[in-house]
Every structure is written in structure tokens, then in C-alpha cells.
Short mmCIF file of C-alpha atoms and ligand atoms in Angstrom, two decimals:
data_model
loop_
_atom_site.label_atom_id
_atom_site.label_comp_id
_atom_site.label_asym_id
_atom_site.label_seq_id
_atom_site.Cartn_x
_atom_site.Cartn_y
_atom_site.Cartn_z
CA UNK A 1 0.01 -0.04 0.00
CA UNK A 2 1.11 3.58 -0.57
CA UNK A 3 0.16 6.87 1.18
CA UNK A 4 0.61 9.83 -1.11
CA UNK A 5 1.67 13.12 0.50
CA UNK A 6 0.90 16.25 -1.37
CA UNK A 7 3.08 19.26 -0.79
CA UNK A 8 4.39 22.26 -2.68
CA UNK A 9 6.69 25.06 -1.62
CA UNK A 10 4.43 27.64 -3.19
CA UNK A 11 1.96 26.91 -0.32
CA UNK A 12 4.45 28.91 1.87
CA UNK A 13 4.18 32.08 -0.27
CA UNK A 14 0.66 32.85 0.71
CA UNK A 15 1.20 35.02 3.83
CA UNK A 16 -1.47 36.94 5.60
CA UNK A 17 0.80 38.94 7.87
CA UNK A 18 3.16 38.44 10.78
CA UNK A 19 0.36 38.05 13.46
CA UNK A 20 -1.88 35.79 11.50
CA UNK A 21 -2.36 32.37 12.98
CA UNK A 22 -2.91 30.68 9.51
CA UNK A 23 0.86 31.23 8.66
CA UNK A 24 3.43 29.58 6.46
CA UNK A 25 5.06 28.36 9.70
CA UNK A 26 2.32 25.85 10.10
CA UNK A 27 3.53 23.81 7.07
CA UNK A 28 7.12 24.33 8.00
CA UNK A 29 6.42 22.84 11.40
CA UNK A 30 4.87 19.80 9.84
CA UNK A 31 7.59 19.19 7.31
CA UNK A 32 10.47 19.63 9.78
CA UNK A 33 8.78 17.39 12.31
CA UNK A 34 8.26 14.69 9.67
CA UNK A 35 11.95 14.87 8.73
CA UNK A 36 12.79 13.50 12.12
CA UNK A 37 10.48 10.46 11.76
CA UNK A 38 10.61 7.32 9.68
CA UNK A 39 7.31 8.44 8.08
CA UNK A 40 9.18 10.81 5.75
CA UNK A 41 10.55 7.77 3.78
CA UNK A 42 7.31 5.81 3.91
CA UNK A 43 5.26 8.51 2.13
CA UNK A 44 5.02 8.93 -1.69
CA UNK A 45 5.78 12.74 -1.96
CA UNK A 46 3.82 14.40 -4.81
CA UNK A 47 4.08 17.92 -6.07
CA UNK A 48 0.61 19.11 -7.13
CA UNK A 49 -0.41 21.17 -10.11
CA UNK A 50 -2.97 23.88 -10.20
CA UNK A 51 -6.63 23.08 -10.36
CA UNK A 52 -8.20 23.95 -13.75
CA UNK A 53 -11.00 26.56 -14.08
CA UNK A 54 -13.53 23.91 -15.14
CA UNK A 55 -12.73 21.85 -12.03
CA UNK A 56 -13.28 24.98 -9.83
CA UNK A 57 -16.69 25.59 -11.52
CA UNK A 58 -17.87 22.26 -10.31
CA UNK A 59 -18.25 24.01 -6.87
CA UNK A 60 -17.86 27.82 -7.25
CA UNK A 61 -19.72 30.05 -9.69
CA UNK A 62 -17.89 32.05 -12.33
CA UNK A 63 -18.91 35.37 -10.73
CA UNK A 64 -17.10 34.47 -7.51
CA UNK A 65 -13.99 33.20 -9.22
CA UNK A 66 -13.60 36.27 -11.23
CA UNK A 67 -14.33 38.47 -8.26
CA UNK A 68 -11.44 36.74 -6.41
CA UNK A 69 -9.21 37.20 -9.58
CA UNK A 70 -9.91 40.86 -9.65
CA UNK A 71 -9.45 41.37 -5.82
CA UNK A 72 -5.94 39.78 -5.75
CA UNK A 73 -3.54 42.67 -5.37
CA UNK A 74 -0.21 42.93 -7.12
CA UNK A 75 1.36 44.31 -3.91
CA UNK A 76 0.21 44.51 -0.24
CA UNK A 77 -2.88 42.80 1.12
CA UNK A 78 -6.64 42.98 0.50
CA UNK A 79 -9.12 41.52 3.05
CA UNK A 80 -11.99 39.35 1.73
CA UNK A 81 -13.45 39.15 5.33
CA UNK A 82 -12.16 40.43 8.63
CA UNK A 83 -9.91 37.33 9.10
CA UNK A 84 -8.91 36.60 5.58
CA UNK A 85 -6.36 38.39 3.40
CA UNK A 86 -5.26 38.07 -0.17
CA UNK A 87 -1.69 38.95 -1.39
CA UNK A 88 0.05 38.48 -4.63
CA UNK A 89 0.66 34.75 -4.14
CA UNK A 90 -2.65 33.76 -2.67
CA UNK A 91 -4.56 32.41 -5.52
CA UNK A 92 -1.53 30.52 -6.94
CA UNK A 93 -1.32 28.76 -3.57
CA UNK A 94 -5.15 28.22 -3.45
CA UNK A 95 -5.20 26.73 -6.93
CA UNK A 96 -2.41 24.36 -5.98
CA UNK A 97 -4.15 23.37 -2.68
CA UNK A 98 -7.35 22.64 -4.59
CA UNK A 99 -5.44 20.97 -7.41
CA UNK A 100 -3.78 18.72 -4.87
CA UNK A 101 -7.12 17.57 -3.61
CA UNK A 102 -8.37 16.78 -7.04
CA UNK A 103 -5.18 14.94 -8.00
CA UNK A 104 -5.24 12.99 -4.71
CA UNK A 105 -8.70 11.74 -5.66
CA UNK A 106 -7.32 10.74 -9.12
CA UNK A 107 -4.43 8.86 -7.56
CA UNK A 108 -6.55 7.04 -5.02
CA UNK A 109 -9.38 6.18 -7.46
CA UNK A 110 -6.84 4.88 -10.08
CA UNK A 111 -5.02 2.69 -7.51
CA UNK A 112 -1.74 4.59 -7.67
CA UNK A 113 -2.07 5.25 -3.91
CA UNK A 114 -4.15 3.59 -1.31
CA UNK A 115 -4.83 6.83 0.56
CA UNK A 116 -3.48 10.41 0.51
CA UNK A 117 -2.90 13.46 2.70
CA UNK A 118 -2.76 16.99 1.36
CA UNK A 119 -0.50 19.23 3.37
CA UNK A 120 -1.70 22.43 1.79
CA UNK A 121 -2.70 26.00 2.64
CA UNK A 122 -4.87 27.96 2.36
CA UNK A 123 -7.38 25.66 3.91
CA UNK A 124 -10.92 25.37 2.40
CA UNK A 125 -13.77 24.29 4.56
CA UNK A 126 -15.14 27.69 5.46
CA UNK A 127 -15.29 28.85 1.75
CA UNK A 128 -18.90 28.71 0.65
CA UNK A 129 -20.05 28.50 -2.95
CA UNK A 130 -19.75 32.22 -3.45
CA UNK A 131 -17.99 33.52 -0.22
CA UNK A 132 -14.43 33.54 1.00
CA UNK A 133 -14.20 33.53 4.79
CA UNK A 134 -12.28 32.00 7.82
CA UNK A 135 -8.84 31.88 5.98
CA UNK A 136 -10.50 29.99 3.03
CA UNK A 137 -10.93 30.89 -0.70
CA UNK A 138 -11.75 27.62 -2.53
CA UNK A 139 -13.42 24.74 -0.79
CA UNK A 140 -10.74 22.02 -1.24
CA UNK A 141 -12.66 19.03 0.20
CA UNK A 142 -15.96 19.85 -1.69
CA UNK A 143 -13.89 20.18 -4.86
CA UNK A 144 -12.51 16.74 -4.18
CA UNK A 145 -15.99 15.35 -3.58
CA UNK A 146 -17.46 16.85 -6.76
CA UNK A 147 -14.53 15.56 -8.79
CA UNK A 148 -15.11 11.97 -7.37
CA UNK A 149 -18.79 12.19 -8.14
CA UNK A 150 -18.96 14.14 -11.37
CA UNK A 151 -15.76 13.11 -13.11
CA UNK A 152 -15.19 9.60 -11.73
CA UNK A 153 -18.83 8.76 -11.44
CA UNK A 154 -18.87 7.64 -7.83
CA UNK A 155 -22.35 7.45 -6.19
CA UNK A 156 -21.58 7.82 -2.50
CA UNK A 157 -18.76 9.84 -0.88
CA UNK A 158 -18.42 10.50 2.84
CA UNK A 159 -16.87 13.70 4.19
CA UNK A 160 -15.55 13.62 7.83
CA UNK A 161 -14.67 17.02 9.20
CA UNK A 162 -12.97 16.96 12.64
CA UNK A 163 -11.70 20.61 12.62
CA UNK A 164 -12.75 22.43 15.73
CA UNK A 165 -14.74 24.94 13.63
CA UNK A 166 -17.80 23.83 11.78
CA UNK A 167 -17.22 23.41 7.99
CA UNK A 168 -19.92 25.89 7.15
CA UNK A 169 -18.63 26.13 3.53
CA UNK A 170 -18.76 22.41 2.89
CA UNK A 171 -22.22 22.25 4.33
CA UNK A 172 -23.38 25.12 2.18
CA UNK A 173 -22.14 23.26 -0.88
CA UNK A 174 -23.11 19.60 -0.21
CA UNK A 175 -26.35 20.04 1.85
CA UNK A 176 -29.22 18.17 0.21
CA UNK A 177 -26.81 16.26 -2.23
CA UNK A 178 -27.79 12.59 -1.33
CA UNK A 179 -24.58 11.44 -2.89
CA UNK A 180 -22.59 12.90 0.02
CA UNK A 181 -22.79 12.19 3.76
CA UNK A 182 -21.03 14.78 5.84
CA UNK A 183 -20.13 14.09 9.47
CA UNK A 184 -18.88 17.21 11.25
CA UNK A 185 -17.81 17.66 14.88
CA UNK A 186 -17.08 21.19 16.21
CA UNK A 187 -16.97 23.17 19.31
CA UNK A 188 -20.36 24.88 19.83
CA UNK A 189 -21.36 27.62 20.26
CA UNK A 190 -18.37 28.94 18.27
CA UNK A 191 -17.20 30.38 15.04
CA UNK A 192 -18.61 30.34 12.29
CA UNK A 193 -22.02 30.42 14.13
CA UNK A 194 -23.91 29.27 11.03
CA UNK A 195 -25.20 26.06 9.26
CA UNK A 196 -25.89 24.39 12.61
CA UNK A 197 -29.63 24.04 12.67
CA UNK A 198 -32.40 22.90 10.34
CA UNK A 199 -30.15 20.99 7.89
CA UNK A 200 -31.01 18.14 5.52
CA UNK A 201 -30.45 14.55 6.52
CA UNK A 202 -27.10 14.19 4.71
CA UNK A 203 -25.44 16.54 7.19
CA UNK A 204 -24.64 15.13 10.62
CA UNK A 205 -23.65 17.98 12.77
CA UNK A 206 -22.02 16.92 16.10
CA UNK A 207 -21.70 20.00 18.37
CA UNK A 208 -19.16 19.63 21.25
CA UNK A 209 -19.09 21.76 24.38
CA UNK A 210 -15.94 23.83 25.27
CA UNK A 211 -13.77 21.84 27.62
CA UNK A 212 -14.72 18.45 26.40
CA UNK A 213 -12.05 15.74 26.87
CA UNK A 214 -10.79 13.30 24.25
CA UNK A 215 -12.60 10.43 25.97
CA UNK A 216 -15.93 12.17 25.91
CA UNK A 217 -15.24 13.52 22.35
CA UNK A 218 -14.65 9.88 21.11
CA UNK A 219 -17.84 8.56 22.65
CA UNK A 220 -19.94 11.28 21.12
CA UNK A 221 -18.67 11.11 17.63
CA UNK A 222 -18.76 7.30 17.54
CA UNK A 223 -22.38 7.32 18.66
CA UNK A 224 -23.31 10.08 16.16
CA UNK A 225 -21.37 8.88 13.10
CA UNK A 226 -20.52 5.18 13.00
CA UNK A 227 -23.94 3.79 12.32
CA UNK A 228 -24.78 6.36 9.66
CA UNK A 229 -21.47 5.78 7.91
CA UNK A 230 -22.01 1.95 7.91
CA UNK A 231 -25.46 2.50 6.50
CA UNK A 232 -24.19 4.87 3.87
CA UNK A 233 -21.47 2.55 2.56
CA UNK A 234 -19.20 5.28 1.19
CA UNK A 235 -17.14 4.41 -1.94
CA UNK A 236 -14.52 7.00 -0.90
CA UNK A 237 -13.88 8.65 2.41
CA UNK A 238 -12.73 12.26 2.38
CA UNK A 239 -11.47 14.10 5.43
CA UNK A 240 -11.30 17.76 6.43
CA UNK A 241 -8.43 17.26 8.91
CA UNK A 242 -8.18 20.26 11.27
CA UNK A 243 -6.04 19.83 14.36
CA UNK A 244 -7.38 22.83 16.25
CA UNK A 245 -9.49 20.80 18.64
CA UNK A 246 -6.16 19.93 20.39
CA UNK A 247 -5.94 21.10 24.02
CA UNK A 248 -3.00 23.42 23.22
CA UNK A 249 -4.63 25.16 20.38
CA UNK A 250 -4.79 29.01 20.95
CA UNK A 251 -8.04 29.42 19.05
CA UNK A 252 -10.36 26.93 20.63
CA UNK A 253 -11.23 25.11 23.87
CA UNK A 254 -11.55 21.40 23.21
CA UNK A 255 -9.07 19.05 24.95
CA UNK A 256 -8.04 16.55 22.27
CA UNK A 257 -4.45 15.16 22.15
CA UNK A 258 -2.40 13.46 19.44
CA UNK A 259 -3.67 10.07 20.50
CA UNK A 260 -7.28 11.16 19.78
CA UNK A 261 -6.24 12.03 16.15
CA UNK A 262 -4.80 8.55 15.82
CA UNK A 263 -8.15 7.15 17.18
CA UNK A 264 -10.09 9.27 14.66
CA UNK A 265 -7.86 8.09 11.88
CA UNK A 266 -8.28 4.46 12.82
CA UNK A 267 -12.08 4.85 12.83
CA UNK A 268 -11.89 6.53 9.34
CA UNK A 269 -9.60 3.81 7.91
CA UNK A 270 -11.81 0.95 9.34
CA UNK A 271 -14.86 2.51 7.55
CA UNK A 272 -12.71 2.81 4.38
CA UNK A 273 -11.51 -0.81 4.72
CA UNK A 274 -15.04 -2.12 5.04
CA UNK A 275 -16.68 -0.07 2.30
CA UNK A 276 -14.34 1.87 0.07
CA UNK A 277 -11.39 -0.51 -0.60
CA UNK A 278 -9.30 1.60 1.86
CA UNK A 279 -9.64 4.75 -0.18
CA UNK A 280 -9.19 7.90 1.90
CA UNK A 281 -8.20 11.44 0.91
CA UNK A 282 -7.51 13.69 3.72
CA UNK A 283 -6.76 17.47 3.55
CA UNK A 284 -5.34 19.82 6.01
CA UNK A 285 -7.63 22.39 7.51
CA UNK A 286 -6.90 24.25 10.74
CA UNK A 287 -4.51 23.77 13.66
CA UNK A 288 -2.63 26.79 15.07
CA UNK A 289 -0.29 25.52 17.81
CA UNK A 290 2.70 24.56 15.79
CA UNK A 291 3.97 21.58 17.83
CA UNK A 292 0.50 20.19 18.46
CA UNK A 293 -0.29 20.60 14.86
CA UNK A 294 2.82 18.63 13.80
CA UNK A 295 2.16 15.96 16.30
CA UNK A 296 -1.52 15.71 15.25
CA UNK A 297 -0.63 15.43 11.56
CA UNK A 298 2.00 12.79 12.31
CA UNK A 299 -0.45 10.73 14.31
CA UNK A 300 -2.97 10.97 11.49
CA UNK A 301 -0.27 10.00 8.88
CA UNK A 302 0.90 7.02 11.04
CA UNK A 303 -2.72 5.82 10.96
CA UNK A 304 -2.91 6.27 7.17
CA UNK A 305 0.34 4.38 6.61
CA UNK A 306 -0.53 1.58 9.11
CA UNK A 307 -3.36 0.13 7.16
CA UNK A 308 -2.84 -3.15 5.28
CA UNK A 309 -4.13 -4.04 1.87
ZN1 ZN B 1 -10.52 25.43 12.45
#
């Protein structure tokens, strides 16, 4: 079996400012942590290419795409929302991040890799069809899902989002699409304060109270997700992998540890083993404590590498 690891140096060029938590240092922390582990050799490193316009149009309308094109400055920064800034290298990085997700789906569905992790930024799960917010421009995981469904012809794709913030953008895009089952755990009440109530059946929202321990978190998501995932029988499992529910994260108040990310990964790979021929594509979302992020990603990757064909 092979785990593909998507990474590109141009992800580092998108920089929202010295005080911004969604910084290039996040990826540097992950890459340098991996260099000290045996994992680095076990992964199949892949340099992604930019997503095409046609692929972006599977999720985002042309008016939104051209609005972003026009907003990108040639120098300095422009804000798309109070937390989210564009600078000259932003859209190149965003197209590479989205492209990596689409190419990871291609690799996994063609059998070139068993599963894949995309170590990219900017992240994607807050980006709605026509709205950039929460550090996100293009919705990477929704683009991966649409590519698997529309291009490869899959009929059932699961999205598991364990970032501490609710993936409002992904919900906005996939709600009501019966080909997708989205399971999302998030601190509540909390940012982004939307898409929590009155949702169609294909969205399983699992709100978690501030201060919740890893043990209680595991029990809650297992009860909420496992049976529905088994019933759904996904042909591909996609993951919005945010590591900001870690107890050290400066942006949130859940109490997860690296071992909980390994537990989540083992749950995900066991669903994939039973229903989707082990096929998992996971993409980086949040995670703002550098060491906790690197440890969480490593635990996640160890789980992805550990599966047997
Ligand atoms: Zn987050």
C-alpha cells in the first residue's frame, strides 16, 4: 500500500501577515517534524499542479471566481473578510491546494495510492459557494467530492470534518446532495455560528461543548457517526483534517491530544476498509499550535500508513 503526501513550496508564499495564525510556519512545522521520523521515507511525496477553471466551476460560480481574480493585489494585502487576506501569491497557492485535492482523488481512485494526505494551505472548509471566509478561498474538500462524483462517477462519498470549527462552507455546498454524507464535529457555540440548525439529512452535525475531553469526544462522535457511515457505505472517504481541537490550540477550547487524532484516523480507515477499498483522501484544514499541529498530523499519517491491503 502507498500513502501519497501532497506538498508544494508555493503553499508557503501565501502570507496573511506576521500576526496571522494561519501562517506559512504551520507547514514548516509539519515538514520539519516529519523529517525527524521514519514516516518521511514511507510517504510517496507528490508535487501538485494547479486546479483547472473547469474543476473549480464544479463548486464555485464564475462570478465568485472572477471576483477573487480581480481582488488579488499585485502588492500589499486585501481583506476578503475580517480574518482573511489576499496577497500576490494567494490564488496560486489556493489553486495548488485545490489541485492537490483533485489529484489526490485521481491517484486514489486509479489505485496509484491507497490513501492520500494533502499538506496544503490555504485551507478550504469555510469557503462557501460564493463567499471567502475564515482563511479559506476555494473549498478544497468539496472540490475533491465533486470531482469524485462528477468526473469519476462515484455514487456515494463521505466527508468527515474533525476541525474544531464547523465546516460551514462544505455544508453550504453539499447540503441536500444525497450522494454525500457529511459528518462534522465542532466546538459549539463557536465560530462560524452558521449552518448548525435545520439541515437536511445528509449533514450530521455533532456540536461539542468547550472543555470536552478526548474520551468524551470519542464517545460522542462514535455514537453520532458510526452507524450512519455504515449504512451509507461510502465508496470514498474524504477528510477535512483540522487539528485545532487539540488542548494546546490557541484558537479553541476542546481538549484533544495526538492520541485522539490517531483514534479518529483508525475509525476512518476502518470504515474505508469495510466499504471503500481503503480509499481515503484527507486534507489539512486548521491547527494553530505549531507543535500540536505537527504531532497531530504525524499521528494521522501514522494511521494512514499503518493500514494493510
Ligand atoms: Zn478550524
